[in-house]
Amino acid sequence: MSEFLRILGGVRILEIAEGIAGPVCGMQLADLGACVVKVEPPGGDRARQWGPACADGRSAIFEHLNRGKSSIIVDWRSAEDRDVLAGLLRDADVVVVHQDPETRALAGMAWRELCDANPRLCVCEISDIGLQGPLAGRAGSELVIQVLAGFHRYAGRPEAPCRVGYEIASVGGGMAAVEAVLAMLYRRERDGRGDYCEISLLGQLLSQKQILLAAQSDPDKWEGFHLNGPHWPADIGWETSDGQVTFDFRHGERDGWVKFCEAVGLGHLPDDPEYADWRSTIYIGDRKASHGPVYHAAFRAMTSQEASDLINGFGGISVKFHDYAEILAHPQMRHLNPLVSVEGAPEGATRQVATPFAFDGATVADPRPRAAPCPGDIAGASWPPGPPKGRNSP
Amino acid sequence: MKGPLDGVRVVDASMGAVGPWAGALLGQLGADVIKLESPQGDFIRNVMPTQGGLSSTYISMNVSKRGLVLDLKKPDERKEAQALIAGADVFLENFRPGVADRIGLGWEELSSSNPRLIYASASGFGWSGPLVTVGATDPHIQAFTGSTSVNGAPGAPRQRVRWYGHFDVNTSMCIVQGVLTALIERERTGKGRLVRITMVEAAMALQRVRVAEHLAGGHPRPMGSATTYLAPDRLFRALDGFVAVSVTSQHQWQGFCAAIERPELAEDPRFSTNAERVANRDALDALLDPVFASRSIGHWVRTMERNAVPVAKPSSFDDFRHHSHYRENGMLVDVAAPTRGQMTLSGTPWKFARNPGEVRRAPLPGEHSRDIRANGWGGVRPVGAGQ
């Protein structure tokens, strides 16, 4: 195994957060070698109660989002606990904080002002829907933030809107927080000073929506994809005998499309003027809806594998609409590193999604991270002996 | 409005959305980012819709950059590009495998002349394996990575999120994480890195909660507007349309029961904890559906807000484009389009107090070619080891 660089070795991070966004941030920073102490309320992070449970009853979601950390319980009502936290804060490099409005009020901490008292400190405060403006400080949720950013319009039907089925607001917010913390740490390396950063889950979700915001802004005349999405049927690709596949040939790859048509008994299409703009009949949007059904019988006569092999063999792009079992078993995944093995994790959480970037020739993320902590596995006002600064060989 | 990456120089030779948005994020963080295109240009220039004839996707994915066009097939112009990259901190590319080496912009060649260079390379399916020759764009990554198996109405066929490149921009976020990590390491070692990111792994990271459930033996599936681990947490049909309501804590459950004027529900053992409510989801929904159907969206928004329960009326671009909350938080900004008029775009996702960064308008393709070719990095302060 290559050496583990532990780039954030020696960096002390307090994570004061429950749920998903803050913990995703802390987990990714722990993956990079930081010493992360998770501050939990007396009842523990609420995600500890979220199913499904691992073999020993622990939450698989919590286990995943909190690997590699230590935990301390802090009751904001207790002066003693506040002193313990103040002790940890004195020697912290980074604070990642995401509190619901009640906890925020109870804690009464001016997170931004901590940076005045400790100029090297980097504070990343996550809010749900922003700390300014008429809705300042309101509680949100993954769903509420998705609909405030208009994401209910892109799955399901107008009469039965759906959310995006994974946590684009919360996990995305954690990923934006990782960017913020790393950027502040980099700046501190250069000028010795920390910073305060606020990230709202709503604001960063709109940042993820940049392509659609621009498309809807003031476009030249156009009624097609990006704009008509909310009004069109579900995008289910092409149904085969055993599932669904994608089907595409890029612009400039007409020859491949012609060969495909010939191979499936649609050799007349390339001469049909209605199919002169052939790609719009297989790509997304209006003409796929009106002109795409001509291909349906051919797809239904093939398995997904046969269809994809045929299309990709002619230089096109086709993959199956997988579920998670299918993608993790796909031979392509042996060439990637989507999962990491977690030491000491309960059965059901021993394999988890890895940090999503890699260095060539060296291991940038912990190859054997520790399991998530028990509630309050450390106590007292001193930092646990963190990993050393610099590189380690696991 | 300098950002934390003030002084960092980036050459962004990527195309489409994945690489360009990473360059745009680095630009919003304060880096000096040069978008390098061939005379034929980034293919995304032609993707509809357009504003003033230039793709809105091109414009939006290339904010906070300068534009440079060089013909890398001409030896002189290739040397110009290499000279620029020799003075850069970061290089971004998402060429198909083998192309960068062929046109003199491979990792080996560039890092030998600039050992401090951070070379970020993005790919769809990776650099080896059965799909290495298959192109990847967002619709295919959505299908491949399992996301369609959890989208849509219960029991409906697997479906993609319609026509929105979210695994593109999510991959961009992973590129930025990798680049920043390499920049921090370089402060210690003085050496650059080859950083690799695939859309597949980035998409798995965005879906990490669903994947965790799957790996623990759960069965993630389409749940409409609901989710696996919370209840109530879905869209309800009110008298005049849908309203989103979520209960994420016990405190909020008390508030929710008060808001619907059913305080006895808070004591009902079937619903007393989130775990119970999730287990008895159907019974809960059967109880709540007629309650919500009896009053207006406005009623539920006011009442839930009064009880500190997360609530929202679903909003579209037209609803929130001029909304003071979005504006006062800098979530939306009006930026000049390089072609005509203004565009409403997202603000920077991070609000730094000391080093704010900013969204600057995208360049026209090659808009700064003359200046960059005459002055190189120009008056931009270098980030040197001895600084």
Coordinates of C-alpha atoms in Angstrom, one line a residue, chain B residues 54-248:
Chain B
L54 CA -23.6 32.2 -27.1
S55 CA -24.7 29.2 -25.1
S56 CA -26.0 30.1 -21.7
T57 CA -24.2 27.0 -20.4
Y58 CA -20.9 28.3 -21.8
I59 CA -21.5 31.7 -20.2
S60 CA -22.5 30.3 -16.8
M61 CA -19.8 27.7 -16.6
N62 CA -17.0 30.2 -17.3
V63 CA -17.7 33.1 -15.0
S64 CA -14.7 34.6 -13.2
K65 CA -12.2 33.8 -15.9
R66 CA -10.2 35.4 -18.7
G67 CA -10.5 34.0 -22.2
L68 CA -7.6 32.9 -24.4
V69 CA -7.7 31.1 -27.8
L70 CA -4.6 29.3 -29.0
D71 CA -4.2 26.8 -31.9
L72 CA -2.3 24.0 -30.2
K73 CA -1.7 22.4 -33.6
K74 CA 0.6 25.2 -34.4
P75 CA 4.0 24.7 -32.8
D76 CA 4.5 28.4 -31.9
E77 CA 1.1 28.7 -30.2
R78 CA 1.6 25.4 -28.4
K79 CA 4.8 26.8 -27.0
E80 CA 2.9 29.9 -25.9
A81 CA 0.5 27.7 -24.0
Q82 CA 3.3 25.7 -22.4
A83 CA 5.0 28.9 -21.3
L84 CA 1.9 30.1 -19.7
I85 CA 1.4 26.8 -17.9
A86 CA 5.1 26.9 -16.8
G87 CA 4.1 29.9 -14.8
A88 CA 0.8 28.5 -13.5
D89 CA -0.1 26.9 -10.2
V90 CA -3.0 24.8 -11.5
F91 CA -3.9 23.1 -14.8
L92 CA -7.3 21.7 -15.4
E93 CA -8.1 19.2 -18.2
N94 CA -10.8 16.7 -19.2
F95 CA -9.6 15.6 -22.6
R96 CA -10.3 12.0 -23.6
P97 CA -7.6 9.6 -22.5
G98 CA -4.4 10.1 -24.5
V99 CA -5.3 13.5 -26.0
A100 CA -3.4 15.7 -23.5
D101 CA -0.2 13.8 -24.1
R102 CA -0.6 14.0 -27.9
I103 CA -1.0 17.8 -27.9
G104 CA 1.9 18.4 -25.5
L105 CA -0.2 19.1 -22.4
G106 CA 0.3 15.8 -20.6
W107 CA 1.2 15.6 -16.9
E108 CA 4.8 14.3 -17.6
E109 CA 5.6 17.1 -20.0
L110 CA 4.1 19.9 -18.0
S111 CA 5.3 18.9 -14.6
S112 CA 8.9 18.4 -15.8
S113 CA 9.0 22.1 -16.8
N114 CA 7.0 23.2 -13.8
P115 CA 7.4 20.8 -10.8
R116 CA 5.1 23.0 -8.7
L117 CA 2.2 22.5 -11.1
I118 CA -1.0 20.9 -9.8
Y119 CA -2.5 19.0 -12.7
A120 CA -6.2 18.2 -12.2
S121 CA -7.5 15.6 -14.6
A122 CA -11.2 14.7 -14.8
S123 CA -12.8 11.8 -16.5
G124 CA -16.2 10.2 -16.7
F125 CA -15.5 6.5 -16.2
G126 CA -11.8 6.6 -15.4
W127 CA -8.6 5.8 -17.3
S128 CA -8.8 2.1 -17.7
G129 CA -11.5 -0.6 -17.8
P130 CA -14.2 -1.8 -20.2
L131 CA -15.9 1.7 -20.4
V132 CA -12.7 3.7 -20.9
T133 CA -13.5 4.4 -24.5
V134 CA -17.2 5.2 -23.8
G135 CA -17.9 8.9 -23.6
A136 CA -19.6 10.2 -20.4
T137 CA -22.0 13.0 -20.0
D138 CA -24.3 13.7 -17.1
P139 CA -27.3 11.7 -18.4
H140 CA -25.2 8.6 -18.7
I141 CA -23.5 9.1 -15.3
Q142 CA -27.0 9.5 -13.7
A143 CA -28.0 6.2 -15.2
F144 CA -24.8 4.3 -14.5
T145 CA -24.3 5.3 -10.9
G146 CA -27.7 4.1 -9.5
S147 CA -29.3 7.5 -9.0
T148 CA -32.2 6.7 -11.3
S149 CA -33.1 3.8 -9.0
V150 CA -34.1 6.3 -6.2
N151 CA -35.8 9.0 -8.2
G152 CA -39.4 9.4 -9.0
A153 CA -42.7 8.1 -7.8
P154 CA -42.9 4.7 -5.9
G155 CA -43.1 1.9 -8.3
A156 CA -42.4 4.0 -11.4
P157 CA -39.6 3.1 -13.8
R158 CA -36.1 4.3 -13.0
Q159 CA -35.9 8.0 -14.0
R160 CA -33.2 10.6 -14.4
V161 CA -33.5 14.1 -13.0
R162 CA -34.6 15.9 -16.2
W163 CA -31.9 17.7 -18.2
Y164 CA -29.8 19.3 -15.5
G165 CA -26.1 18.5 -15.3
H166 CA -25.9 18.0 -11.5
F167 CA -23.3 15.3 -11.6
D168 CA -21.2 17.6 -13.8
V169 CA -21.1 20.4 -11.2
N170 CA -20.8 17.9 -8.3
T171 CA -17.7 16.5 -10.0
S172 CA -16.4 20.1 -10.3
M173 CA -16.7 20.4 -6.5
C174 CA -14.6 17.3 -6.1
I175 CA -12.0 18.7 -8.4
V176 CA -11.9 21.9 -6.3
Q177 CA -11.4 19.8 -3.2
G178 CA -8.6 17.9 -4.8
V179 CA -6.9 21.1 -6.1
L180 CA -7.1 22.8 -2.7
T181 CA -5.7 19.7 -0.9
A182 CA -2.8 19.7 -3.3
L183 CA -2.2 23.4 -2.8
I184 CA -2.0 22.9 1.0
E185 CA 0.4 20.0 0.5
R186 CA 2.5 22.1 -1.8
E187 CA 3.0 24.7 0.9
R188 CA 5.0 22.0 2.8
T189 CA 6.6 20.1 -0.1
G190 CA 7.0 22.7 -2.8
K191 CA 5.9 20.0 -5.3
G192 CA 2.8 19.7 -7.4
R193 CA 0.6 16.7 -7.9
L194 CA -1.5 14.9 -10.5
V195 CA -5.0 14.9 -9.0
R196 CA -7.6 12.6 -10.5
I197 CA -11.3 12.8 -10.3
T198 CA -14.0 10.7 -12.0
M199 CA -17.6 11.6 -12.5
V200 CA -18.6 8.1 -11.3
E201 CA -16.8 8.4 -7.9
A202 CA -18.1 12.0 -7.5
A203 CA -21.6 10.8 -8.2
M204 CA -21.2 8.1 -5.6
A205 CA -20.0 10.7 -3.1
L206 CA -23.1 12.8 -3.7
Q207 CA -25.3 9.7 -3.1
R208 CA -23.4 8.6 -0.1
V209 CA -26.4 8.4 2.2
R210 CA -28.3 6.1 -0.1
V211 CA -25.3 4.0 -0.8
A212 CA -24.7 3.6 2.9
E213 CA -28.3 2.4 3.3
H214 CA -27.8 -0.1 0.5
L215 CA -24.5 -1.4 1.9
A216 CA -26.2 -1.9 5.3
G217 CA -28.8 -4.1 3.6
G218 CA -31.5 -1.4 3.1
H219 CA -33.4 -1.2 -0.1
P220 CA -33.2 2.4 -1.4
R221 CA -36.0 3.0 -3.9
P222 CA -38.1 5.8 -5.4
M223 CA -40.1 7.5 -2.7
G224 CA -41.7 10.4 -4.5
S225 CA -41.1 13.5 -2.3
A226 CA -40.5 11.4 0.9
T227 CA -37.2 10.0 2.2
T228 CA -36.0 6.9 4.0
Y229 CA -35.0 8.2 7.4
L230 CA -37.5 11.0 8.4
A231 CA -41.3 11.3 8.8
P232 CA -43.2 13.4 8.3
D233 CA -41.0 14.8 5.5
R234 CA -42.7 15.2 2.2
L235 CA -44.9 17.3 0.0
F236 CA -48.5 17.5 1.1
R237 CA -51.4 18.5 -1.1
A238 CA -53.1 21.6 0.4
L239 CA -56.3 23.2 -0.9
D240 CA -54.4 25.2 -3.6
G241 CA -51.3 23.2 -4.4
F242 CA -48.3 21.5 -2.7
V243 CA -46.5 22.4 0.4
A244 CA -43.2 20.9 1.7
V245 CA -43.1 20.1 5.4
S246 CA -40.3 18.4 7.3
V247 CA -39.9 17.3 10.9
T248 CA -36.2 16.8 11.6

